Amino acid sequence: MGLTSHKVLALSALISVLLVVGTVWLWPRLAKKSVGAVCGRIGTILATQLAVMCTLGLVANNYFAFYSSWADLLGTNDNSPVTIQSQLVGGKKTGVQQISNENVRGTNTVGRDPQQVGKLEKIRIPGLSTGLSTEGYVYLPPQYFQPEYQNKKFPAAIAITGFPGDAKNLITKLNYPATELQAIKDGKTNPTVLVMMRPSPAMPRDTECEDVPGSTQAETYFAKDVPQAIRSSYRIAEGPGSLGIIGNSTGGYCALKLTMKHPDVFTAAVSLSGYYKAAEDATTGDLFGGDQSRRQQADLDWRLKHLPKPAVSLLLGGSKEGDGDYYKSTKKFIAAAKGGPTKVSWIELPTGGHNFNTWSRMLPASLGWLGQQLHAPSETPAQAPSTPAQAPSTPAQTPSTPAQTPSTPAQTPSTPAGAPAGAAA
């Protein structure tokens, strides 16, 4: 039975109930002063608490999807190199390995016409320069299979989930493919290929998308290897305006950092409840090899203040209340971005939290905005736009208090909650 199986959760809950009942029934018999009775009381308390904690942990994992399997939880996933059958570049295999076809949720079976609903594939993405490899998903929009687009190359957006989440969270919890499909149908975004990934190619370590000295080169993997792999396997455009990146939590930080450090690769980024400075804790270890300069460059506020501001477009999304210090740190970042070519827009919900429900509310507007920053599918290499792309004119539909698409410029994120705010220039 899998870690996220309802049978595992039901079994754990049943064991918890039986242990609680058993403890109540045995307690009078254990109410003695003998060593055996004391040990019995301690044993029943520990067993009951352990069972209840396991049940609560399973409930939390099933909701937040921290780990997708027992191997994922225990860090025993097979990360060994795989044989890739794909196109060749300079005599070396660089493309992705297709593992399986998956359902596009809300469109019934795998066999649905890809010209109508697109196609969702589970893939493994190798890193030619880093030697890293990780599984993910790619969503090809319906236009990819339509005759009028057969000679055109498409823009792509890399979507990164939070740590230690699985790439499948982006499908089961946030439903990126169906959201993208609806945005295309509504004319709110250009047809865009989605590449959905987890934030670390070296699980269970949290790399914060950083090139760790003498270790995992995660930044190079995302900024160089992944674009190369998807372009060698799919009709992905090249040049400015061809790639964007979006993420939540750790994925949001990665999206901002990768775009700010590699504006020649990524044109725009969306950060949903992301932060602005690399985390350093037990899951990350020493990311910088004791190098203070590397640590500073992973601090996005520091970059804006001390380095040339990159000519990129950034969208920040989150809630004013319920998400720790997100609102305060975001206002600081927006202020630091003023006075340069970095264009910052934002979505502000009045309340929410650091959870999938909050991110789901902002996702339609976010994907619409991101697609508008990228060039439409084209038969020729895309040229850099002379002016920033305009965001969709109509708000994306979201449950409860909908997050609207960023529109006109504003000076500070002090507009009414839920209303769109604009670019800090």
Short mmCIF file of C-alpha atoms in Angstrom, two decimals:
data_model
loop_
_atom_site.label_atom_id
_atom_site.label_comp_id
_atom_site.label_asym_id
_atom_site.label_seq_id
_atom_site.Cartn_x
_atom_site.Cartn_y
_atom_site.Cartn_z
CA MET A 1 0.00 0.00 0.00
CA GLY A 2 1.34 3.41 -0.99
CA LEU A 3 2.11 6.18 1.44
CA THR A 4 -0.80 8.29 0.19
CA SER A 5 -3.23 5.36 -0.01
CA HIS A 6 -6.55 5.79 1.79
CA LYS A 7 -6.14 2.21 3.03
CA VAL A 8 -2.95 3.15 4.88
CA LEU A 9 -4.68 6.13 6.46
CA ALA A 10 -7.73 4.05 7.44
CA LEU A 11 -5.52 1.32 8.95
CA SER A 12 -3.54 3.87 10.95
CA ALA A 13 -6.73 5.50 12.22
CA LEU A 14 -8.16 2.10 13.21
CA ILE A 15 -4.99 1.18 15.11
CA SER A 16 -5.11 4.54 16.92
CA VAL A 17 -8.72 4.00 17.99
CA LEU A 18 -8.02 0.44 19.17
CA LEU A 19 -5.00 1.59 21.18
CA VAL A 20 -6.99 4.37 22.85
CA VAL A 21 -9.80 1.96 23.74
CA GLY A 22 -7.28 -0.64 24.90
CA THR A 23 -5.50 1.91 27.09
CA VAL A 24 -8.75 2.92 28.76
CA TRP A 25 -9.68 -0.73 29.33
CA LEU A 26 -6.27 -1.74 30.70
CA TRP A 27 -5.63 1.36 32.80
CA PRO A 28 -7.34 0.08 36.00
CA ARG A 29 -5.26 -3.09 35.84
CA LEU A 30 -2.10 -1.03 35.42
CA ALA A 31 -2.89 1.24 38.36
CA LYS A 32 -0.43 -0.51 40.62
CA LYS A 33 2.94 0.43 42.04
CA SER A 34 4.82 -2.53 40.65
CA VAL A 35 7.57 -2.14 38.05
CA GLY A 36 5.52 -4.11 35.54
CA ALA A 37 2.49 -1.86 35.98
CA VAL A 38 4.58 1.32 35.58
CA CYS A 39 6.21 -0.05 32.44
CA GLY A 40 2.77 -1.03 31.15
CA ARG A 41 1.42 2.50 31.66
CA ILE A 42 4.43 4.03 29.92
CA GLY A 43 4.14 1.54 27.06
CA THR A 44 0.44 2.14 26.44
CA ILE A 45 0.90 5.93 26.52
CA LEU A 46 3.81 5.83 24.08
CA ALA A 47 2.05 3.40 21.72
CA THR A 48 -1.14 5.47 21.72
CA GLN A 49 0.67 8.74 21.11
CA LEU A 50 2.81 7.23 18.35
CA ALA A 51 -0.24 5.83 16.57
CA VAL A 52 -2.14 9.11 16.81
CA MET A 53 0.87 11.11 15.58
CA CYS A 54 1.32 8.74 12.64
CA THR A 55 -2.34 9.17 11.72
CA LEU A 56 -2.11 12.95 11.92
CA GLY A 57 1.08 12.86 9.87
CA LEU A 58 -0.62 10.79 7.17
CA VAL A 59 -3.56 13.20 7.09
CA ALA A 60 -1.22 16.17 6.71
CA ASN A 61 0.84 14.42 4.03
CA ASN A 62 -2.25 13.43 2.05
CA TYR A 63 -3.41 17.06 2.05
CA PHE A 64 -0.12 18.88 1.49
CA ALA A 65 1.52 16.07 -0.55
CA PHE A 66 4.94 16.47 1.06
CA TYR A 67 5.97 12.93 0.07
CA SER A 68 4.41 10.80 -2.67
CA SER A 69 5.84 7.38 -1.73
CA TRP A 70 7.63 5.45 1.01
CA ALA A 71 10.88 5.72 -0.96
CA ASP A 72 10.37 9.48 -1.21
CA LEU A 73 9.83 9.71 2.56
CA LEU A 74 12.84 7.55 3.40
CA GLY A 75 15.10 9.12 0.76
CA THR A 76 15.68 5.81 -1.00
CA ASN A 77 14.48 6.81 -4.48
CA ASP A 78 16.60 5.46 -7.30
CA ASN A 79 18.35 8.52 -8.70
CA SER A 80 20.76 6.54 -10.85
CA PRO A 81 21.25 7.57 -14.47
CA VAL A 82 18.75 6.19 -16.99
CA THR A 83 19.11 5.35 -20.66
CA ILE A 84 17.65 8.15 -22.76
CA GLN A 85 16.41 7.42 -26.28
CA SER A 86 16.11 10.82 -27.93
CA GLN A 87 17.59 13.34 -30.30
CA LEU A 88 21.34 13.83 -30.40
CA VAL A 89 23.23 17.08 -30.02
CA GLY A 90 26.93 16.86 -30.75
CA GLY A 91 26.75 13.07 -30.47
CA LYS A 92 25.33 13.19 -26.92
CA LYS A 93 21.83 12.31 -25.75
CA THR A 94 20.14 15.36 -24.29
CA GLY A 95 16.39 14.83 -24.54
CA VAL A 96 13.85 13.74 -21.98
CA GLN A 97 12.70 10.18 -21.42
CA GLN A 98 8.94 9.71 -21.62
CA ILE A 99 7.76 7.43 -18.82
CA SER A 100 3.98 7.42 -19.31
CA ASN A 101 0.93 9.33 -20.49
CA GLU A 102 -1.29 10.83 -17.79
CA ASN A 103 -4.85 12.14 -17.57
CA VAL A 104 -5.52 15.81 -18.03
CA ARG A 105 -7.90 16.15 -15.10
CA GLY A 106 -11.40 17.22 -16.05
CA THR A 107 -11.08 15.83 -19.58
CA ASN A 108 -11.88 12.16 -18.89
CA THR A 109 -9.51 9.54 -20.31
CA VAL A 110 -5.95 9.45 -21.59
CA GLY A 111 -7.33 8.67 -25.03
CA ARG A 112 -9.00 12.04 -25.51
CA ASP A 113 -8.03 13.88 -28.68
CA PRO A 114 -4.83 15.87 -27.94
CA GLN A 115 -5.97 18.46 -30.50
CA GLN A 116 -8.79 19.27 -28.09
CA VAL A 117 -7.32 18.82 -24.59
CA GLY A 118 -3.57 18.61 -25.15
CA LYS A 119 -1.34 15.88 -23.76
CA LEU A 120 0.21 15.26 -20.34
CA GLU A 121 3.36 13.15 -20.14
CA LYS A 122 5.38 11.93 -17.18
CA ILE A 123 9.06 12.35 -18.05
CA ARG A 124 12.59 12.15 -16.72
CA ILE A 125 14.78 15.16 -17.44
CA PRO A 126 18.53 14.47 -17.68
CA GLY A 127 21.22 17.06 -17.09
CA LEU A 128 23.89 16.93 -19.76
CA SER A 129 26.31 19.28 -18.01
CA THR A 130 25.54 18.44 -14.37
CA GLY A 131 24.81 14.72 -14.51
CA LEU A 132 21.64 15.33 -12.49
CA SER A 133 18.30 13.78 -13.37
CA THR A 134 14.80 14.05 -11.97
CA GLU A 135 11.24 13.13 -12.88
CA GLY A 136 8.60 15.65 -13.84
CA TYR A 137 5.65 16.24 -16.14
CA VAL A 138 5.16 18.11 -19.38
CA TYR A 139 1.83 19.44 -20.63
CA LEU A 140 1.58 20.09 -24.37
CA PRO A 141 -1.39 22.37 -25.19
CA PRO A 142 -3.93 21.41 -27.90
CA GLN A 143 -2.37 23.79 -30.41
CA TYR A 144 0.84 21.73 -30.30
CA PHE A 145 -1.03 18.98 -32.20
CA GLN A 146 -3.16 21.13 -34.52
CA PRO A 147 -2.18 21.25 -38.22
CA GLU A 148 -1.90 25.03 -38.37
CA TYR A 149 0.77 24.92 -35.64
CA GLN A 150 2.75 21.92 -36.90
CA ASN A 151 5.71 24.03 -38.02
CA LYS A 152 5.67 26.41 -35.08
CA LYS A 153 7.72 26.42 -31.91
CA PHE A 154 6.10 27.18 -28.56
CA PRO A 155 7.06 29.17 -25.49
CA ALA A 156 7.48 27.14 -22.31
CA ALA A 157 7.00 27.75 -18.61
CA ILE A 158 8.80 25.72 -15.97
CA ALA A 159 6.62 25.20 -12.89
CA ILE A 160 8.34 24.29 -9.60
CA THR A 161 6.56 23.11 -6.47
CA GLY A 162 7.62 23.75 -2.88
CA PHE A 163 10.06 21.63 -0.88
CA PRO A 164 9.82 18.70 -0.24
CA GLY A 165 6.80 18.39 -2.50
CA ASP A 166 6.52 16.13 -5.50
CA ALA A 167 6.01 17.41 -9.04
CA LYS A 168 2.69 15.58 -9.08
CA ASN A 169 1.38 18.14 -6.56
CA LEU A 170 1.22 20.60 -9.44
CA ILE A 171 -1.31 18.30 -11.09
CA THR A 172 -3.26 16.77 -8.20
CA LYS A 173 -3.33 19.83 -5.93
CA LEU A 174 -3.09 22.81 -8.28
CA ASN A 175 -4.15 21.26 -11.61
CA TYR A 176 -1.81 23.30 -13.78
CA PRO A 177 -2.76 21.54 -17.07
CA ALA A 178 -6.52 22.16 -16.80
CA THR A 179 -5.94 25.73 -15.60
CA GLU A 180 -3.65 26.41 -18.56
CA LEU A 181 -6.13 24.79 -20.95
CA GLN A 182 -8.97 26.98 -19.70
CA ALA A 183 -6.85 30.13 -19.91
CA ILE A 184 -6.01 29.32 -23.54
CA LYS A 185 -9.68 28.69 -24.36
CA ASP A 186 -10.63 32.00 -22.75
CA GLY A 187 -7.99 33.84 -24.75
CA LYS A 188 -6.14 34.98 -21.63
CA THR A 189 -2.79 33.45 -22.47
CA ASN A 190 -0.71 32.28 -25.40
CA PRO A 191 -0.49 28.50 -25.91
CA THR A 192 2.42 27.53 -23.69
CA VAL A 193 4.14 24.24 -22.89
CA LEU A 194 4.27 23.54 -19.14
CA VAL A 195 7.19 21.65 -17.59
CA MET A 196 6.32 20.70 -13.99
CA MET A 197 9.11 19.80 -11.55
CA ARG A 198 10.12 19.56 -7.90
CA PRO A 199 12.61 22.14 -6.57
CA SER A 200 15.54 19.83 -5.87
CA PRO A 201 17.20 17.37 -8.27
CA ALA A 202 19.09 15.90 -5.29
CA MET A 203 16.37 14.78 -2.88
CA PRO A 204 16.13 14.56 0.07
CA ARG A 205 18.42 17.60 0.21
CA ASP A 206 16.89 21.04 -0.27
CA THR A 207 19.28 22.75 -2.69
CA GLU A 208 17.34 26.04 -2.94
CA CYS A 209 18.15 25.91 -6.68
CA GLU A 210 21.74 26.77 -5.79
CA ASP A 211 25.04 25.58 -7.27
CA VAL A 212 26.50 24.06 -4.10
CA PRO A 213 30.33 24.18 -4.06
CA GLY A 214 31.72 20.69 -4.60
CA SER A 215 28.22 19.20 -4.70
CA THR A 216 24.87 19.47 -6.49
CA GLN A 217 24.79 22.06 -9.27
CA ALA A 218 21.05 22.68 -9.06
CA GLU A 219 21.10 26.21 -10.49
CA THR A 220 22.95 25.06 -13.60
CA TYR A 221 20.56 22.13 -13.93
CA PHE A 222 17.48 24.39 -14.01
CA ALA A 223 19.01 27.25 -16.00
CA LYS A 224 20.95 25.23 -18.58
CA ASP A 225 20.20 21.51 -18.60
CA VAL A 226 16.41 21.63 -18.37
CA PRO A 227 15.96 24.17 -21.20
CA GLN A 228 18.38 22.17 -23.36
CA ALA A 229 16.58 18.89 -22.65
CA ILE A 230 13.08 20.12 -23.40
CA ARG A 231 14.17 21.96 -26.55
CA SER A 232 15.80 18.79 -27.90
CA SER A 233 12.61 16.79 -27.32
CA TYR A 234 9.78 19.24 -28.03
CA ARG A 235 9.13 22.18 -30.32
CA ILE A 236 10.22 24.81 -27.81
CA ALA A 237 11.25 28.24 -29.07
CA GLU A 238 14.64 29.78 -28.40
CA GLY A 239 15.77 33.27 -27.59
CA PRO A 240 14.23 36.09 -25.51
CA GLY A 241 10.57 35.66 -24.70
CA SER A 242 10.65 31.88 -25.04
CA LEU A 243 10.97 30.74 -21.41
CA GLY A 244 9.27 31.71 -18.16
CA ILE A 245 9.18 30.14 -14.72
CA ILE A 246 6.58 29.90 -11.94
CA GLY A 247 6.62 28.33 -8.48
CA ASN A 248 5.10 28.25 -5.03
CA SER A 249 6.97 28.53 -1.72
CA THR A 250 10.52 27.25 -2.37
CA GLY A 251 9.57 27.03 -6.03
CA GLY A 252 8.63 30.70 -5.93
CA TYR A 253 12.03 31.65 -4.54
CA CYS A 254 13.69 29.51 -7.21
CA ALA A 255 11.61 31.17 -9.94
CA LEU A 256 12.67 34.66 -8.88
CA LYS A 257 16.33 33.80 -8.33
CA LEU A 258 16.77 31.88 -11.57
CA THR A 259 15.15 34.67 -13.58
CA MET A 260 17.11 37.45 -11.88
CA LYS A 261 20.42 35.60 -12.28
CA HIS A 262 19.73 34.35 -15.81
CA PRO A 263 17.72 37.03 -17.66
CA ASP A 264 19.19 35.69 -20.90
CA VAL A 265 17.34 32.41 -20.25
CA PHE A 266 14.11 33.41 -18.48
CA THR A 267 12.03 36.42 -19.49
CA ALA A 268 9.55 36.41 -16.60
CA ALA A 269 8.82 34.71 -13.28
CA VAL A 270 5.86 34.19 -10.95
CA SER A 271 6.38 33.60 -7.23
CA LEU A 272 3.39 32.42 -5.18
CA SER A 273 4.11 32.77 -1.45
CA GLY A 274 7.80 32.68 -2.25
CA TYR A 275 10.55 34.16 -0.14
CA TYR A 276 13.55 36.29 -1.03
CA LYS A 277 16.55 34.74 0.71
CA ALA A 278 17.84 31.17 0.55
CA ALA A 279 16.80 29.02 3.48
CA GLU A 280 19.59 27.54 5.58
CA ASP A 281 18.59 24.70 7.87
CA ALA A 282 19.03 20.98 8.44
CA THR A 283 17.50 20.12 5.05
CA THR A 284 19.81 22.43 3.09
CA GLY A 285 23.12 21.89 4.84
CA ASP A 286 25.89 24.29 3.87
CA LEU A 287 24.81 25.68 0.50
CA PHE A 288 27.63 28.19 0.12
CA GLY A 289 30.78 26.48 1.38
CA GLY A 290 31.28 29.27 3.90
CA ASP A 291 31.48 31.86 1.10
CA GLN A 292 29.72 35.05 2.23
CA SER A 293 29.70 36.41 -1.32
CA ARG A 294 27.70 33.42 -2.56
CA ARG A 295 25.31 33.78 0.37
CA GLN A 296 24.71 37.44 -0.46
CA GLN A 297 24.04 36.68 -4.11
CA ALA A 298 21.33 34.22 -3.04
CA ASP A 299 19.63 37.08 -1.17
CA LEU A 300 17.32 38.71 -3.73
CA ASP A 301 16.98 41.98 -1.81
CA TRP A 302 20.76 42.25 -1.69
CA ARG A 303 20.97 41.64 -5.44
CA LEU A 304 18.55 44.48 -6.17
CA LYS A 305 20.50 46.89 -3.99
CA HIS A 306 24.06 46.00 -4.97
CA LEU A 307 23.96 44.53 -8.49
CA PRO A 308 22.57 45.82 -11.80
CA LYS A 309 18.84 45.18 -11.93
CA PRO A 310 17.94 42.70 -14.68
CA ALA A 311 15.44 43.58 -17.42
CA VAL A 312 12.84 40.97 -16.47
CA SER A 313 9.19 40.92 -15.40
CA LEU A 314 8.24 39.45 -12.01
CA LEU A 315 4.83 38.70 -10.51
CA LEU A 316 4.51 38.21 -6.74
CA GLY A 317 1.39 36.56 -5.32
CA GLY A 318 0.34 35.99 -1.72
CA SER A 319 -1.94 36.99 1.12
CA LYS A 320 -1.75 40.03 3.35
CA GLU A 321 -2.62 37.97 6.42
CA GLY A 322 -2.05 34.33 7.30
CA ASP A 323 1.32 33.70 5.64
CA GLY A 324 3.92 34.70 8.22
CA ASP A 325 6.11 37.62 7.19
CA TYR A 326 5.34 37.24 3.48
CA TYR A 327 3.55 40.60 3.16
CA LYS A 328 6.26 42.55 4.96
CA SER A 329 9.12 40.96 3.02
CA THR A 330 7.27 41.42 -0.27
CA LYS A 331 6.79 45.15 0.31
CA LYS A 332 10.52 45.39 0.99
CA PHE A 333 11.34 43.57 -2.25
CA ILE A 334 8.99 45.77 -4.30
CA ALA A 335 10.57 48.91 -2.87
CA ALA A 336 14.07 47.64 -3.68
CA ALA A 337 13.07 46.94 -7.30
CA LYS A 338 12.04 50.52 -8.05
CA GLY A 339 14.15 52.69 -10.28
CA GLY A 340 15.40 50.06 -12.71
CA PRO A 341 14.45 47.78 -15.60
CA THR A 342 13.08 45.06 -13.30
CA LYS A 343 9.28 45.25 -13.59
CA VAL A 344 7.40 43.95 -10.55
CA SER A 345 3.65 43.30 -10.39
CA TRP A 346 1.74 41.61 -7.59
CA ILE A 347 -1.48 39.89 -6.55
CA GLU A 348 -2.63 40.55 -3.01
CA LEU A 349 -5.30 38.47 -1.26
CA PRO A 350 -6.71 39.87 2.00
CA THR A 351 -6.38 36.54 3.81
CA GLY A 352 -5.10 33.11 2.95
CA GLY A 353 -2.06 31.20 4.03
CA HIS A 354 0.84 29.08 2.88
CA ASN A 355 -1.30 26.38 1.27
CA PHE A 356 -2.66 24.96 -1.96
CA ASN A 357 -6.03 26.66 -1.59
CA THR A 358 -4.40 30.11 -1.59
CA TRP A 359 -2.18 29.26 -4.56
CA SER A 360 -5.12 27.78 -6.49
CA ARG A 361 -6.99 31.07 -6.17
CA MET A 362 -4.09 32.95 -7.75
CA LEU A 363 -3.06 30.40 -10.38
CA PRO A 364 -5.43 31.33 -13.26
CA ALA A 365 -4.38 34.98 -13.14
CA SER A 366 -0.73 34.00 -12.70
CA LEU A 367 -0.62 31.66 -15.69
CA GLY A 368 -2.48 34.23 -17.77
CA TRP A 369 0.06 36.91 -16.84
CA LEU A 370 3.04 34.64 -17.47
CA GLY A 371 1.80 33.56 -20.88
CA GLN A 372 1.33 37.19 -21.85
CA GLN A 373 5.00 37.91 -21.10
CA LEU A 374 6.09 35.20 -23.55
CA HIS A 375 5.89 35.27 -27.33
CA ALA A 376 3.13 33.45 -29.17
CA PRO A 377 4.06 30.26 -31.06
CA SER A 378 6.13 31.22 -34.08
CA GLU A 379 7.87 29.64 -37.05
CA THR A 380 10.86 31.97 -36.62
CA PRO A 381 13.07 32.64 -33.57
CA ALA A 382 11.31 35.04 -31.22
CA GLN A 383 12.66 38.56 -30.90
CA ALA A 384 12.75 40.46 -27.61
CA PRO A 385 9.64 42.64 -27.14
CA SER A 386 10.31 46.37 -27.22
CA THR A 387 7.86 46.99 -24.38
CA PRO A 388 6.70 44.78 -21.51
CA ALA A 389 3.79 42.56 -22.50
CA GLN A 390 0.47 43.70 -21.17
CA ALA A 391 -1.42 41.54 -18.74
CA PRO A 392 -4.88 40.17 -19.59
CA SER A 393 -7.58 42.80 -19.36
CA THR A 394 -10.11 40.60 -17.60
CA PRO A 395 -9.70 38.96 -14.19
CA ALA A 396 -9.20 35.24 -13.91
CA GLN A 397 -12.07 33.43 -12.23
CA THR A 398 -11.12 31.98 -8.88
CA PRO A 399 -13.11 30.72 -5.88
CA SER A 400 -14.05 32.89 -2.93
CA THR A 401 -12.25 36.23 -3.26
CA PRO A 402 -10.70 36.00 -6.74
CA ALA A 403 -7.19 37.17 -7.38
CA GLN A 404 -7.19 39.50 -10.32
CA THR A 405 -4.68 39.86 -13.07
CA PRO A 406 -2.05 42.56 -12.55
CA SER A 407 -2.79 45.63 -14.62
CA THR A 408 -1.89 49.28 -14.22
CA PRO A 409 1.17 50.56 -12.36
CA ALA A 410 0.95 51.29 -8.66
CA GLN A 411 3.53 52.65 -6.29
CA THR A 412 3.02 50.45 -3.25
CA PRO A 413 1.08 47.25 -2.44
CA SER A 414 -1.48 49.26 -0.51
CA THR A 415 -4.39 48.84 -2.91
CA PRO A 416 -7.55 47.22 -1.53
CA ALA A 417 -7.09 43.55 -0.77
CA GLY A 418 -7.85 41.31 -3.70
CA ALA A 419 -7.41 44.11 -6.21
CA PRO A 420 -4.62 43.96 -8.78
CA ALA A 421 -1.51 46.01 -8.28
CA GLY A 422 0.95 46.90 -10.97
CA ALA A 423 4.54 47.36 -11.82
CA ALA A 424 7.23 48.89 -9.73
CA ALA A 425 9.56 50.58 -12.14
#
